[in-house]
mmCIF file of C-alpha atoms and ligand atoms in Angstrom:
data_model
loop_
_atom_site.group_PDB
_atom_site.id
_atom_site.type_symbol
_atom_site.label_atom_id
_atom_site.label_comp_id
_atom_site.label_asym_id
_atom_site.label_seq_id
_atom_site.Cartn_x
_atom_site.Cartn_y
_atom_site.Cartn_z
ATOM 1 C CA LYS A 685 47.916 -30.188 12.318
ATOM 2 C CA ALA A 686 50.273 -27.403 13.365
ATOM 3 C CA ARG A 687 49.705 -26.153 16.890
ATOM 4 C CA LEU A 688 49.770 -22.421 17.495
ATOM 5 C CA ALA A 689 50.259 -20.590 20.754
ATOM 6 C CA PRO A 690 46.913 -19.054 21.881
ATOM 7 C CA ARG A 691 48.079 -15.559 20.984
ATOM 8 C CA HIS A 692 49.127 -16.639 17.501
ATOM 9 C CA GLN A 693 45.874 -18.527 17.124
ATOM 10 C CA ARG A 694 44.043 -15.240 17.781
ATOM 11 C CA TYR A 695 46.181 -13.423 15.227
ATOM 12 C CA ALA A 696 45.471 -16.135 12.668
ATOM 13 C CA GLU A 697 41.730 -15.827 13.315
ATOM 14 C CA VAL A 698 41.830 -12.052 12.879
ATOM 15 C CA ILE A 699 43.729 -12.449 9.611
ATOM 16 C CA ALA A 700 41.276 -15.067 8.323
ATOM 17 C CA LYS A 701 38.290 -12.878 9.273
ATOM 18 C CA SER A 702 39.799 -9.806 7.623
ATOM 19 C CA GLY A 703 40.405 -11.835 4.486
ATOM 20 C CA GLN A 704 36.805 -13.015 4.435
ATOM 21 C CA SER A 705 35.301 -9.565 4.876
ATOM 22 C CA LEU A 706 37.639 -8.129 2.260
ATOM 23 C CA LEU A 707 36.544 -10.837 -0.157
ATOM 24 C CA ALA A 708 32.881 -10.101 0.586
ATOM 25 C CA ILE A 709 33.439 -6.405 -0.145
ATOM 26 C CA ILE A 710 35.293 -7.148 -3.392
ATOM 27 C CA ASN A 711 32.523 -9.502 -4.509
ATOM 28 C CA ASP A 712 29.864 -6.869 -3.754
ATOM 29 C CA ILE A 713 31.717 -4.237 -5.747
ATOM 30 C CA LEU A 714 32.278 -6.612 -8.671
ATOM 31 C CA ASP A 715 28.634 -7.669 -8.700
ATOM 32 C CA PHE A 716 27.435 -4.107 -8.488
ATOM 33 C CA SER A 717 29.668 -2.905 -11.336
ATOM 34 C CA LYS A 718 28.651 -5.848 -13.467
ATOM 35 C CA ILE A 719 24.997 -4.974 -13.000
ATOM 36 C CA GLU A 720 25.618 -1.265 -13.594
ATOM 37 C CA ALA A 721 27.485 -2.127 -16.794
ATOM 38 C CA GLY A 722 24.390 -4.007 -17.995
ATOM 39 C CA LYS A 723 26.321 -7.275 -18.151
ATOM 40 C CA LEU A 724 24.123 -9.260 -15.804
ATOM 41 C CA GLN A 725 22.844 -12.425 -17.451
ATOM 42 C CA LEU A 726 20.316 -14.557 -15.606
ATOM 43 C CA GLU A 727 19.949 -18.272 -16.213
ATOM 44 C CA ARG A 728 16.572 -19.879 -16.850
ATOM 45 C CA ILE A 729 16.878 -23.469 -15.701
ATOM 46 C CA PRO A 730 14.775 -25.780 -13.490
ATOM 47 C CA VAL A 731 14.908 -24.712 -9.832
ATOM 48 C CA ARG A 732 13.439 -26.474 -6.800
ATOM 49 C CA PRO A 733 12.413 -23.711 -4.361
ATOM 50 C CA ALA A 734 12.461 -26.062 -1.348
ATOM 51 C CA ASN A 735 16.096 -26.954 -2.098
ATOM 52 C CA ILE A 736 17.068 -23.293 -2.206
ATOM 53 C CA ILE A 737 15.570 -22.783 1.251
ATOM 54 C CA ASP A 738 17.336 -25.906 2.557
ATOM 55 C CA ASP A 739 20.697 -24.807 1.168
ATOM 56 C CA VAL A 740 20.468 -21.319 2.583
ATOM 57 C CA VAL A 741 19.447 -22.639 6.006
ATOM 58 C CA SER A 742 22.371 -25.124 6.008
ATOM 59 C CA LEU A 743 24.723 -22.326 5.073
ATOM 60 C CA PHE A 744 23.720 -20.147 8.032
ATOM 61 C CA TRP A 745 22.773 -22.776 10.584
ATOM 62 C CA GLU A 746 26.059 -22.683 12.439
ATOM 63 C CA ARG A 747 26.213 -18.920 12.602
ATOM 64 C CA ALA A 748 22.661 -18.757 13.956
ATOM 65 C CA ALA A 749 23.438 -21.411 16.572
ATOM 66 C CA SER A 750 26.558 -19.575 17.717
ATOM 67 C CA LYS A 751 24.423 -16.446 18.295
ATOM 68 C CA HIS A 752 21.691 -18.530 19.989
ATOM 69 C CA ILE A 753 19.172 -17.464 17.371
ATOM 70 C CA ASP A 754 16.588 -19.927 16.058
ATOM 71 C CA LEU A 755 16.799 -20.293 12.301
ATOM 72 C CA ALA A 756 13.602 -21.789 10.899
ATOM 73 C CA ALA A 757 12.430 -22.628 7.400
ATOM 74 C CA TYR A 758 8.905 -22.806 6.034
ATOM 75 C CA VAL A 759 7.928 -24.109 2.631
ATOM 76 C CA ALA A 760 4.218 -23.376 2.109
ATOM 77 C CA PRO A 761 2.244 -26.386 0.830
ATOM 78 C CA ASN A 762 1.300 -24.538 -2.371
ATOM 79 C CA THR A 763 4.956 -24.028 -3.374
ATOM 80 C CA PRO A 764 5.672 -25.583 -6.793
ATOM 81 C CA GLU A 765 8.158 -28.458 -6.826
ATOM 82 C CA GLU A 766 9.985 -26.846 -9.690
ATOM 83 C CA ILE A 767 10.050 -23.461 -11.371
ATOM 84 C CA GLU A 768 12.195 -21.878 -14.037
ATOM 85 C CA GLY A 769 14.826 -19.494 -12.733
ATOM 86 C CA ASP A 770 18.395 -18.760 -11.772
ATOM 87 C CA PRO A 771 19.196 -20.790 -8.645
ATOM 88 C CA VAL A 772 22.490 -19.004 -8.000
ATOM 89 C CA ARG A 773 20.927 -15.540 -8.052
ATOM 90 C CA ILE A 774 17.855 -16.519 -6.027
ATOM 91 C CA SER A 775 20.174 -18.032 -3.393
ATOM 92 C CA GLN A 776 22.334 -14.931 -3.489
ATOM 93 C CA VAL A 777 19.419 -12.608 -2.684
ATOM 94 C CA LEU A 778 18.075 -14.929 -0.006
ATOM 95 C CA SER A 779 21.522 -15.392 1.578
ATOM 96 C CA ASN A 780 22.028 -11.664 1.642
ATOM 97 C CA LEU A 781 18.732 -11.161 3.484
ATOM 98 C CA VAL A 782 19.441 -13.980 5.959
ATOM 99 C CA ASN A 783 22.944 -12.623 6.517
ATOM 100 C CA ASN A 784 21.490 -9.186 7.337
ATOM 101 C CA ALA A 785 18.775 -10.693 9.531
ATOM 102 C CA LEU A 786 21.365 -12.569 11.593
ATOM 103 C CA LYS A 787 23.639 -9.543 11.695
ATOM 104 C CA PHE A 788 20.942 -7.249 13.087
ATOM 105 C CA THR A 789 19.293 -9.717 15.488
ATOM 106 C CA GLU A 790 20.556 -10.434 18.991
ATOM 107 C CA HIS A 791 17.602 -12.387 20.409
ATOM 108 C CA GLY A 792 14.800 -14.485 19.019
ATOM 109 C CA HIS A 793 14.519 -15.994 15.586
ATOM 110 C CA VAL A 794 14.985 -15.689 11.863
ATOM 111 C CA VAL A 795 12.457 -17.401 9.591
ATOM 112 C CA VAL A 796 13.094 -18.093 5.910
ATOM 113 C CA ALA A 797 9.958 -18.887 3.920
ATOM 114 C CA VAL A 798 8.666 -19.455 0.419
ATOM 115 C CA SER A 799 5.131 -19.627 -0.951
ATOM 116 C CA MET A 800 3.264 -19.191 -4.215
ATOM 117 C CA LYS A 801 1.417 -15.879 -4.403
ATOM 118 C CA SER A 802 -0.509 -16.377 -7.610
ATOM 119 C CA GLY A 803 -0.854 -18.310 -10.848
ATOM 120 C CA GLY A 804 0.711 -21.682 -11.382
ATOM 121 C CA ASP A 805 -2.579 -23.421 -12.140
ATOM 122 C CA ALA A 806 -0.822 -25.827 -14.516
ATOM 123 C CA ALA A 807 2.680 -26.797 -15.556
ATOM 124 C CA GLY A 808 4.114 -24.290 -18.011
ATOM 125 C CA ARG A 809 1.912 -21.459 -16.715
ATOM 126 C CA ASP A 810 3.149 -18.252 -15.151
ATOM 127 C CA CYS A 811 3.338 -18.087 -11.393
ATOM 128 C CA THR A 812 4.568 -15.642 -8.790
ATOM 129 C CA LEU A 813 6.707 -17.007 -6.012
ATOM 130 C CA GLU A 814 7.475 -15.069 -2.858
ATOM 131 C CA PHE A 815 10.476 -15.600 -0.612
ATOM 132 C CA SER A 816 10.715 -13.873 2.739
ATOM 133 C CA VAL A 817 13.074 -13.470 5.665
ATOM 134 C CA SER A 818 11.658 -12.324 9.012
ATOM 135 C CA ASP A 819 13.696 -11.453 12.090
ATOM 136 C CA THR A 820 13.173 -10.228 15.623
ATOM 137 C CA GLY A 821 16.101 -7.823 15.448
ATOM 138 C CA VAL A 822 16.720 -4.100 15.798
ATOM 139 C CA GLY A 823 14.380 -3.091 12.974
ATOM 140 C CA ILE A 824 14.684 -0.060 10.710
ATOM 141 C CA GLU A 825 13.418 3.467 11.351
ATOM 142 C CA GLU A 826 10.520 4.438 9.095
ATOM 143 C CA ASP A 827 12.364 7.357 7.474
ATOM 144 C CA LYS A 828 15.248 5.036 6.530
ATOM 145 C CA GLN A 829 13.092 2.307 5.015
ATOM 146 C CA ALA A 830 12.603 3.963 1.631
ATOM 147 C CA SER A 831 16.304 4.514 0.958
ATOM 148 C CA ILE A 832 17.572 1.185 2.231
ATOM 149 C CA PHE A 833 17.713 -0.318 -1.284
ATOM 150 C CA GLU A 834 19.883 2.479 -2.623
ATOM 151 C CA ALA A 835 23.592 1.875 -3.132
ATOM 152 C CA PHE A 836 25.874 2.673 -0.201
ATOM 153 C CA SER A 837 22.949 3.343 2.113
ATOM 154 C CA GLN A 838 23.199 2.088 5.655
ATOM 155 C CA GLY A 839 20.899 2.454 8.662
ATOM 156 C CA ASP A 840 22.928 5.201 10.294
ATOM 157 C CA GLN A 841 26.475 6.418 10.746
ATOM 158 C CA THR A 842 27.226 3.899 13.481
ATOM 159 C CA THR A 843 26.259 0.891 11.359
ATOM 160 C CA THR A 844 29.550 0.502 9.483
ATOM 161 C CA ARG A 845 31.545 0.786 12.661
ATOM 162 C CA ARG A 846 29.389 -1.663 14.602
ATOM 163 C CA TYR A 847 28.412 -4.187 11.951
ATOM 164 C CA GLY A 848 30.713 -3.611 8.973
ATOM 165 C CA GLY A 849 29.293 -3.944 5.474
ATOM 166 C CA THR A 850 29.281 -1.620 2.510
ATOM 167 C CA GLY A 851 25.620 -0.741 2.049
ATOM 168 C CA LEU A 852 25.719 -2.437 -1.354
ATOM 169 C CA GLY A 853 24.014 -5.714 -0.421
ATOM 170 C CA LEU A 854 20.386 -4.578 -0.707
ATOM 171 C CA ALA A 855 21.090 -2.461 -3.798
ATOM 172 C CA ILE A 856 22.411 -5.596 -5.499
ATOM 173 C CA CYS A 857 19.399 -7.574 -4.238
ATOM 174 C CA ARG A 858 16.984 -5.068 -5.715
ATOM 175 C CA ARG A 859 18.612 -5.174 -9.121
ATOM 176 C CA LEU A 860 18.767 -8.967 -9.125
ATOM 177 C CA VAL A 861 15.098 -9.214 -8.147
ATOM 178 C CA GLU A 862 14.076 -6.733 -10.844
ATOM 179 C CA ALA A 863 15.984 -8.840 -13.364
ATOM 180 C CA MET A 864 13.885 -11.816 -12.163
ATOM 181 C CA ASN A 865 10.633 -9.939 -12.940
ATOM 182 C CA GLY A 866 9.981 -9.409 -9.271
ATOM 183 C CA GLU A 867 9.778 -6.848 -6.522
ATOM 184 C CA ILE A 868 11.562 -6.485 -3.218
ATOM 185 C CA GLY A 869 10.226 -4.766 -0.132
ATOM 186 C CA LEU A 870 10.188 -4.692 3.615
ATOM 187 C CA LYS A 871 8.055 -4.157 6.675
ATOM 188 C CA SER A 872 9.775 -3.197 9.859
ATOM 189 C CA ARG A 873 9.137 -1.874 13.325
ATOM 190 C CA PRO A 874 12.120 -0.396 15.146
ATOM 191 C CA GLY A 875 12.986 -2.521 18.151
ATOM 192 C CA LYS A 876 10.638 -5.320 17.060
ATOM 193 C CA GLY A 877 12.104 -6.725 13.868
ATOM 194 C CA SER A 878 11.930 -6.732 10.108
ATOM 195 C CA ARG A 879 10.441 -8.757 7.322
ATOM 196 C CA PHE A 880 12.058 -8.579 3.902
ATOM 197 C CA PHE A 881 10.290 -10.211 0.970
ATOM 198 C CA PHE A 882 10.903 -10.553 -2.732
ATOM 199 C CA SER A 883 8.990 -12.108 -5.567
ATOM 200 C CA THR A 884 9.852 -13.619 -8.905
ATOM 201 C CA ARG A 885 7.394 -14.005 -11.753
ATOM 202 C CA THR A 886 8.272 -17.082 -13.724
ATOM 203 C CA LYS A 887 7.052 -20.365 -15.205
ATOM 204 C CA MET A 888 5.964 -23.256 -13.048
ATOM 205 C CA LEU A 889 7.515 -26.491 -14.310
ATOM 206 C CA VAL A 890 6.244 -29.007 -11.724
ATOM 207 C CA PRO A 891 3.275 -28.189 -9.453
ATOM 208 C CA ALA A 892 3.173 -28.737 -5.682
ATOM 209 C CA GLN A 893 2.906 -32.450 -4.958
ATOM 210 C CA PRO A 894 0.179 -33.582 -2.534
ATOM 211 C CA VAL A 895 2.479 -36.161 -0.880
ATOM 212 C CA ARG A 896 5.241 -33.665 -0.637
ATOM 213 C CA GLN A 897 2.979 -31.107 1.056
ATOM 214 C CA VAL A 898 2.795 -33.188 4.222
ATOM 215 C CA GLN A 899 6.560 -33.574 4.320
ATOM 216 C CA ASN A 900 6.984 -29.864 3.892
ATOM 217 C CA GLU A 901 4.715 -29.112 6.787
ATOM 218 C CA LYS A 902 6.381 -31.650 9.035
ATOM 219 C CA ARG A 903 9.776 -30.138 8.573
ATOM 220 C CA ALA A 904 8.447 -26.597 8.772
ATOM 221 C CA VAL A 905 10.649 -25.780 11.733
ATOM 222 C CA ILE A 906 14.252 -26.889 11.589
HETATM 223 P P1 ADP B 1880 25.310 -3.713 4.473
HETATM 224 O O1 ADP B 1880 24.682 -4.837 5.207
HETATM 225 O O2 ADP B 1880 26.502 -4.079 3.670
HETATM 226 O O3 ADP B 1880 25.524 -2.503 5.331
HETATM 227 P P2 ADP B 1880 22.841 -3.654 2.994
HETATM 228 O O4 ADP B 1880 22.488 -2.955 1.727
HETATM 229 O O5 ADP B 1880 22.733 -5.138 3.023
HETATM 230 O O6 ADP B 1880 24.309 -3.213 3.348
HETATM 231 O O7 ADP B 1880 21.959 -3.046 4.154
HETATM 232 C C1 ADP B 1880 21.806 -1.656 4.261
HETATM 233 C C2 ADP B 1880 21.368 -1.254 5.649
HETATM 234 O O8 ADP B 1880 20.048 -1.699 5.894
HETATM 235 C C3 ADP B 1880 22.186 -1.893 6.767
HETATM 236 O O9 ADP B 1880 23.368 -1.187 7.011
HETATM 237 C C4 ADP B 1880 21.219 -1.817 7.935
HETATM 238 O O10 ADP B 1880 21.242 -0.540 8.536
HETATM 239 C C5 ADP B 1880 19.869 -1.989 7.265
HETATM 240 N N1 ADP B 1880 19.359 -3.383 7.378
HETATM 241 C C6 ADP B 1880 19.379 -4.335 6.402
HETATM 242 N N2 ADP B 1880 18.800 -5.478 6.829
HETATM 243 C C7 ADP B 1880 18.387 -5.253 8.098
HETATM 244 C C8 ADP B 1880 17.710 -6.052 9.094
HETATM 245 N N3 ADP B 1880 17.314 -7.314 8.850
HETATM 246 N N4 ADP B 1880 17.441 -5.479 10.287
HETATM 247 C C9 ADP B 1880 17.830 -4.203 10.547
HETATM 248 N N5 ADP B 1880 18.467 -3.404 9.662
HETATM 249 C C10 ADP B 1880 18.753 -3.912 8.452
#
């Protein structure tokens, strides 16, 4: 491994970080234009909701730890083992919400959860799944809440300077969720925190397993 002088190490880190945020912006713009052009195609393949939650938590675990924020996961016992959906796009929406939650939270916790809201009384039947991300962060002013899912909308003028971002993330999330036959929304109290949730209406392939339920509850908090 090449050793760098501390100053050069800092330069290298700045360059790497700039590269990453540039890539994130480019990806947002590409995604958004693809959706606007009507070229978004969703997959319908077997998805295990608990795995999605696990993957997203693993992805952000280190970042949460470095900010001293607890990142917890909860898979409700009624969550189907398997549904039909697009795992990449579900993860994308969830990651975006967790990323925001960590960005706008300085103390406390972020909880990622999934549960079944309705249906799913037998394999092959329709069911509605709800994912949510709650944080104890800065929250969002009531008059801003309605416009937060619009493209290029950010909390206020200081947001870009302080936190970066393009204001495209939630606009992309909303379109992806709508394409999954779902809805996205939020509840927030300024200074207290926010809870973002989205649903997807889809087919249940494998119902919640009784044995599995206990495991899920045991590892509720990671
Ligand atoms: P970006 O994060 O790129 O600015 P988003 O569309 O993801 O764009 O978010 C839009 C705005 O919504 C953010 O700039 C921020 O003001 C607000 N916001 C989103 N998530 C949260 C959150 N968990 N807590 C507080 N504010 C949030």
